[in-house]
Amino acid sequence: MTRVSASGAVHAHAGRSGELWAGYLTQFHAHHPGITERVLTSAWRHDVGTPYAWLRSALPASPGHVLDIACGSAPLRSLLEGAKTYLGIDRSHEELALARELGRGPVALADATCLPIEDSSVDVVICSMAIMLLDPIDVALAEVARVLRPGGTLATIRPVAWPVVPSDLMRGLTVVSGLRHLPEMPQRFGRSRFARMLAEAGLTVTADEGLRFGYPLEEPEHARLAVEALYLPHVKAPRRERAIARLARAARPGAQLPVSIRRTIAVRAA
Ligand SMILES: C[S@@+](CC[C@H](N)C(=O)[O-])C[C@H]1O[C@@H](n2cnc3c(N)ncnc32)[C@H](O)[C@@H]1O
């Protein structure tokens, strides 16, 4: 299926698979608001802290007008006190309700593919752990480019498979053998494809780096959260429980699961 934007450009539409994912994500975040934040605030690296702190560190101390797309529970809000203004948008009522309950905001219900924001009015767009969910991605990136001022910055982090360390592979296998399925994402793209998509939207990559963060696997509850945070549209509850039970057996002081993240920064041409 295709659709034609106001500018006349023809965009690929993910069709039935896109609709299935949209429904799954709506349900997932309605039942688990704040789950990404619970995982990422426990994931840590000695040199940069949490993935959120790493994303924040790519931006100036006073980043100007900031738009946080697919903000979820808005975990980045407190790291952006130096911003002139902050607005978080998400399409999950439940995630936004949690953000408000935690005193974060302002936040608004909106879809990243149709931003309720004026052209060239934002200095920084951030997108944490969500760029691979936005569909159609070319429409969402065109929206980012539209709302950014010339010279403005897009800063993203997204989950990736690498880097990992050897002990991660065994724990990964434990999870996958319990699930009998690989975790899924609506879209996957490597660094060069992402750079090409950004370029097509008028955004130039200025920095791109992957890091492995360690998520503690010290108690059975850590195993439960790690598995429950995965998108598993094709895995039924008994298999999830089996993966949790197998992973929980590996819980011990000092044990970790990998949270591998890629940070990509891009700038709109001045
Ligand atoms: C993995 S969570 C990340 C939340 C938050 N940014 C964080 O890092 O904790 C993904 C979020 O993307 C939101 N989302 C997915 N597709 C969206 C879209 N097209 N427009 C707005 N939000 C979207 C979901 O509702 C969910 O809150």
Short mmCIF file of C-alpha atoms and ligand atoms in Angstrom, two decimals:
data_model
loop_
_atom_site.label_atom_id
_atom_site.label_comp_id
_atom_site.label_asym_id
_atom_site.label_seq_id
_atom_site.Cartn_x
_atom_site.Cartn_y
_atom_site.Cartn_z
CA MET A 1 0.00 0.00 0.00
CA THR A 2 1.21 3.58 -0.63
CA ARG A 3 0.09 6.99 0.51
CA VAL A 4 0.73 10.46 -0.85
CA SER A 5 1.76 13.27 1.51
CA ALA A 6 0.81 16.94 1.27
CA SER A 7 4.14 17.54 -0.49
CA GLY A 8 3.18 15.01 -3.17
CA ALA A 9 5.79 12.43 -2.08
CA VAL A 10 4.72 8.80 -2.21
CA HIS A 11 5.44 6.84 0.97
CA ALA A 12 5.58 3.10 1.43
CA HIS A 13 3.00 1.97 3.99
CA ALA A 14 3.64 -1.09 6.09
CA GLY A 15 0.06 -2.31 5.44
CA ARG A 16 -1.31 -5.22 7.47
CA SER A 17 1.89 -5.88 9.40
CA GLY A 18 2.02 -2.17 10.33
CA GLU A 19 -1.58 -2.29 11.55
CA LEU A 20 -0.90 -5.44 13.60
CA TRP A 21 2.11 -3.80 15.22
CA ALA A 22 0.17 -0.61 15.94
CA GLY A 23 -2.49 -2.64 17.79
CA TYR A 24 0.11 -4.70 19.65
CA LEU A 25 2.07 -1.61 20.76
CA THR A 26 -1.11 0.12 21.95
CA GLN A 27 -2.02 -2.89 24.11
CA PHE A 28 1.55 -3.46 25.30
CA HIS A 29 2.01 0.11 26.55
CA ALA A 30 -1.52 0.22 28.01
CA HIS A 31 -0.60 -2.79 30.17
CA HIS A 32 3.01 -1.86 30.92
CA PRO A 33 3.32 1.95 31.13
CA GLY A 34 6.81 2.98 32.22
CA ILE A 35 8.35 -0.44 31.60
CA THR A 36 11.09 0.89 29.29
CA GLU A 37 12.05 3.43 31.93
CA ARG A 38 12.25 0.72 34.61
CA VAL A 39 14.72 -1.25 32.49
CA LEU A 40 16.78 1.67 31.21
CA THR A 41 17.18 3.37 34.59
CA SER A 42 18.65 0.08 35.88
CA ALA A 43 20.97 -0.31 32.87
CA TRP A 44 24.34 1.25 33.59
CA ARG A 45 27.88 1.87 32.36
CA HIS A 46 30.61 3.17 34.64
CA ASP A 47 31.66 5.90 32.16
CA VAL A 48 28.33 7.33 30.98
CA GLY A 49 25.69 6.18 33.50
CA THR A 50 22.28 5.17 32.13
CA PRO A 51 21.35 5.19 28.42
CA TYR A 52 19.16 8.25 29.14
CA ALA A 53 22.15 10.12 30.62
CA TRP A 54 24.18 9.10 27.56
CA LEU A 55 21.51 10.52 25.23
CA ARG A 56 21.35 13.73 27.29
CA SER A 57 25.13 14.14 27.19
CA ALA A 58 25.00 14.54 23.39
CA LEU A 59 23.10 17.84 23.82
CA PRO A 60 24.22 21.26 25.01
CA ALA A 61 23.55 22.21 28.67
CA SER A 62 20.89 24.66 27.43
CA PRO A 63 19.30 22.87 24.50
CA GLY A 64 16.58 25.48 23.75
CA HIS A 65 13.12 24.24 22.69
CA VAL A 66 13.02 20.46 23.02
CA LEU A 67 10.47 18.02 21.57
CA ASP A 68 10.56 14.45 22.95
CA ILE A 69 8.81 12.19 20.44
CA ALA A 70 7.37 8.89 21.68
CA CYS A 71 8.27 10.13 25.16
CA GLY A 72 6.50 7.30 27.02
CA SER A 73 6.60 8.07 30.75
CA ALA A 74 8.93 11.01 29.91
CA PRO A 75 12.02 9.73 31.77
CA LEU A 76 14.17 12.33 30.01
CA ARG A 77 12.17 15.27 31.36
CA SER A 78 14.17 15.66 34.58
CA LEU A 79 17.45 15.58 32.61
CA LEU A 80 16.30 18.56 30.53
CA GLU A 81 15.81 21.20 33.23
CA GLY A 82 18.11 23.48 31.19
CA ALA A 83 15.73 23.50 28.20
CA LYS A 84 13.81 26.71 27.36
CA THR A 85 10.72 24.59 26.78
CA TYR A 86 9.98 20.86 26.78
CA LEU A 87 7.10 18.99 25.14
CA GLY A 88 6.72 15.22 25.15
CA ILE A 89 4.35 13.53 22.70
CA ASP A 90 3.22 9.92 22.61
CA ARG A 91 0.24 8.03 21.30
CA SER A 92 -0.26 5.95 24.47
CA HIS A 93 -2.81 7.42 26.91
CA GLU A 94 -1.45 5.23 29.70
CA GLU A 95 2.20 6.24 29.22
CA LEU A 96 1.20 9.91 29.19
CA ALA A 97 -0.98 9.45 32.29
CA LEU A 98 2.03 8.01 34.13
CA ALA A 99 4.23 10.90 32.97
CA ARG A 100 1.67 13.39 34.36
CA GLU A 101 1.29 11.43 37.60
CA LEU A 102 5.07 11.67 38.05
CA GLY A 103 4.86 15.45 37.57
CA ARG A 104 6.62 15.39 34.20
CA GLY A 105 5.55 17.41 31.25
CA PRO A 106 3.95 19.06 29.50
CA VAL A 107 3.04 16.00 27.46
CA ALA A 108 0.43 15.59 24.72
CA LEU A 109 -1.29 12.82 22.85
CA ALA A 110 0.00 12.83 19.26
CA ASP A 111 1.45 10.58 16.63
CA ALA A 112 5.04 11.07 15.50
CA THR A 113 3.89 10.89 11.88
CA CYS A 114 1.69 13.99 12.30
CA LEU A 115 3.27 16.38 14.80
CA PRO A 116 1.06 19.20 16.11
CA ILE A 117 4.03 21.57 15.97
CA GLU A 118 4.89 24.57 13.78
CA ASP A 119 7.56 24.35 11.09
CA SER A 120 11.15 25.21 12.14
CA SER A 121 10.14 25.88 15.76
CA VAL A 122 12.21 23.29 17.66
CA ASP A 123 15.94 23.32 18.48
CA VAL A 124 16.24 19.67 19.52
CA VAL A 125 14.13 16.59 18.84
CA ILE A 126 14.88 13.58 21.02
CA CYS A 127 13.61 10.08 20.37
CA SER A 128 14.53 7.44 22.95
CA MET A 129 14.00 3.73 22.19
CA ALA A 130 11.23 4.40 19.69
CA ILE A 131 12.57 5.35 16.26
CA MET A 132 12.22 1.69 15.11
CA LEU A 133 8.52 1.79 16.06
CA LEU A 134 7.56 4.80 13.95
CA ASP A 135 5.60 3.81 10.89
CA PRO A 136 5.91 4.92 8.16
CA ILE A 137 9.42 5.89 9.25
CA ASP A 138 9.98 8.19 6.24
CA VAL A 139 6.89 10.23 7.19
CA ALA A 140 8.06 10.47 10.82
CA LEU A 141 11.56 11.60 9.80
CA ALA A 142 10.08 14.17 7.39
CA GLU A 143 8.03 15.49 10.34
CA VAL A 144 11.18 15.72 12.49
CA ALA A 145 12.95 17.67 9.72
CA ARG A 146 9.92 19.93 9.28
CA VAL A 147 9.66 20.96 12.94
CA LEU A 148 13.42 21.36 13.50
CA ARG A 149 14.88 24.79 12.85
CA PRO A 150 17.72 24.87 10.30
CA GLY A 151 20.81 23.68 12.21
CA GLY A 152 18.61 21.93 14.80
CA THR A 153 19.50 18.49 16.18
CA LEU A 154 17.82 15.09 16.27
CA ALA A 155 19.23 12.85 19.03
CA THR A 156 18.12 9.21 19.14
CA ILE A 157 18.92 6.03 21.00
CA ARG A 158 17.64 2.63 19.88
CA PRO A 159 18.16 -0.99 20.92
CA VAL A 160 20.62 -3.01 18.81
CA ALA A 161 22.10 -6.52 18.93
CA TRP A 162 25.74 -5.42 19.39
CA PRO A 163 28.08 -4.83 21.17
CA VAL A 164 27.89 -7.76 23.61
CA VAL A 165 30.47 -9.68 25.66
CA PRO A 166 30.87 -13.50 25.53
CA SER A 167 28.88 -14.21 28.74
CA ASP A 168 25.89 -12.35 27.19
CA LEU A 169 25.54 -14.97 24.47
CA MET A 170 24.73 -17.76 26.95
CA ARG A 171 22.10 -15.64 28.73
CA GLY A 172 20.61 -14.59 25.39
CA LEU A 173 20.34 -18.27 24.43
CA THR A 174 18.60 -19.04 27.76
CA VAL A 175 15.91 -16.46 26.96
CA VAL A 176 15.47 -17.49 23.33
CA SER A 177 15.32 -21.22 24.19
CA GLY A 178 12.60 -20.49 26.76
CA LEU A 179 10.62 -18.31 24.36
CA ARG A 180 11.35 -20.50 21.33
CA HIS A 181 11.30 -17.17 19.49
CA LEU A 182 13.50 -14.15 18.91
CA PRO A 183 12.37 -10.79 20.32
CA GLU A 184 10.83 -8.73 17.51
CA MET A 185 10.70 -5.11 16.39
CA PRO A 186 8.38 -3.54 13.79
CA GLN A 187 11.44 -2.36 11.84
CA ARG A 188 15.16 -3.03 11.95
CA PHE A 189 17.76 -0.91 10.21
CA GLY A 190 21.53 -0.86 10.35
CA ARG A 191 23.57 2.32 10.67
CA SER A 192 24.01 2.94 6.93
CA ARG A 193 20.34 2.43 6.11
CA PHE A 194 19.34 4.73 8.97
CA ALA A 195 21.85 7.35 7.75
CA ARG A 196 20.34 7.09 4.24
CA MET A 197 16.79 7.51 5.56
CA LEU A 198 17.88 10.52 7.61
CA ALA A 199 19.62 12.03 4.56
CA GLU A 200 16.45 11.59 2.49
CA ALA A 201 14.62 13.62 5.14
CA GLY A 202 17.30 16.36 5.00
CA LEU A 203 19.15 15.31 8.16
CA THR A 204 22.92 14.68 8.24
CA VAL A 205 24.42 12.22 10.72
CA THR A 206 27.11 13.90 12.84
CA ALA A 207 27.77 11.12 15.38
CA ASP A 208 26.90 7.42 15.55
CA GLU A 209 28.10 5.03 18.24
CA GLY A 210 27.07 1.78 19.95
CA LEU A 211 27.59 0.94 23.64
CA ARG A 212 26.80 -2.04 25.84
CA PHE A 213 25.10 -1.23 29.15
CA GLY A 214 24.73 -3.83 31.92
CA TYR A 215 21.28 -4.56 33.36
CA PRO A 216 21.50 -6.36 36.73
CA LEU A 217 20.38 -9.99 36.86
CA GLU A 218 20.76 -10.38 40.60
CA GLU A 219 17.21 -11.35 41.63
CA PRO A 220 14.37 -13.32 39.99
CA GLU A 221 12.40 -10.04 39.63
CA HIS A 222 15.15 -8.69 37.34
CA ALA A 223 14.59 -11.68 35.05
CA ARG A 224 10.84 -11.05 35.00
CA LEU A 225 11.21 -7.36 34.09
CA ALA A 226 13.81 -8.11 31.39
CA VAL A 227 11.51 -10.59 29.61
CA GLU A 228 8.31 -8.60 30.14
CA ALA A 229 9.93 -5.54 28.54
CA LEU A 230 10.48 -7.41 25.25
CA TYR A 231 8.06 -6.98 22.35
CA LEU A 232 6.83 -10.55 21.73
CA PRO A 233 3.69 -10.34 19.59
CA HIS A 234 3.90 -14.04 18.66
CA VAL A 235 4.76 -15.58 22.04
CA LYS A 236 2.05 -16.77 24.42
CA ALA A 237 2.21 -16.37 28.22
CA PRO A 238 3.42 -19.93 29.07
CA ARG A 239 6.53 -19.53 26.92
CA ARG A 240 7.25 -16.13 28.42
CA GLU A 241 6.93 -17.64 31.90
CA ARG A 242 9.29 -20.46 30.92
CA ALA A 243 11.89 -17.93 29.68
CA ILE A 244 11.52 -15.93 32.92
CA ALA A 245 11.98 -19.08 35.04
CA ARG A 246 15.08 -20.18 33.08
CA LEU A 247 16.64 -16.73 33.25
CA ALA A 248 15.82 -16.38 36.95
CA ARG A 249 17.99 -19.47 37.61
CA ALA A 250 21.00 -17.48 36.32
CA ALA A 251 20.33 -14.59 38.79
CA ARG A 252 23.21 -14.05 41.20
CA PRO A 253 25.20 -11.14 42.65
CA GLY A 254 27.13 -9.34 39.91
CA ALA A 255 25.32 -11.09 36.99
CA GLN A 256 24.19 -8.88 34.12
CA LEU A 257 22.16 -8.87 30.95
CA PRO A 258 23.30 -6.73 28.03
CA VAL A 259 21.37 -3.66 26.94
CA SER A 260 23.12 -2.71 23.69
CA ILE A 261 22.20 0.73 22.44
CA ARG A 262 23.09 2.82 19.41
CA ARG A 263 23.10 6.60 19.70
CA THR A 264 22.69 8.51 16.45
CA ILE A 265 22.83 12.28 16.24
CA ALA A 266 21.78 14.14 13.08
CA VAL A 267 21.49 17.80 12.15
CA ARG A 268 19.10 19.59 9.82
CA ALA A 269 20.95 21.50 7.11
CA ALA A 270 21.31 25.19 8.05
C1 LIG B 1 9.93 1.69 24.11
S1 LIG B 1 8.85 3.00 24.56
C2 LIG B 1 10.00 4.33 24.84
C3 LIG B 1 9.45 5.37 25.78
C4 LIG B 1 10.45 6.44 26.22
N1 LIG B 1 10.88 7.27 25.10
C5 LIG B 1 11.63 5.83 26.92
O1 LIG B 1 12.73 5.83 26.39
O2 LIG B 1 11.43 5.31 28.05
C6 LIG B 1 8.17 3.40 23.00
C7 LIG B 1 7.08 4.47 23.02
O3 LIG B 1 6.77 4.83 21.67
C8 LIG B 1 5.42 5.17 21.60
N2 LIG B 1 5.04 5.18 20.18
C9 LIG B 1 5.12 4.17 19.29
N3 LIG B 1 4.76 4.59 18.07
C10 LIG B 1 4.44 5.91 18.18
C11 LIG B 1 4.02 6.90 17.25
N4 LIG B 1 3.84 6.63 15.96
N5 LIG B 1 3.81 8.14 17.71
C12 LIG B 1 3.99 8.45 19.02
N6 LIG B 1 4.39 7.54 19.94
C13 LIG B 1 4.62 6.30 19.52
C14 LIG B 1 4.76 4.10 22.47
O4 LIG B 1 3.46 4.48 22.86
C15 LIG B 1 5.76 4.03 23.63
O5 LIG B 1 5.41 4.92 24.67
#
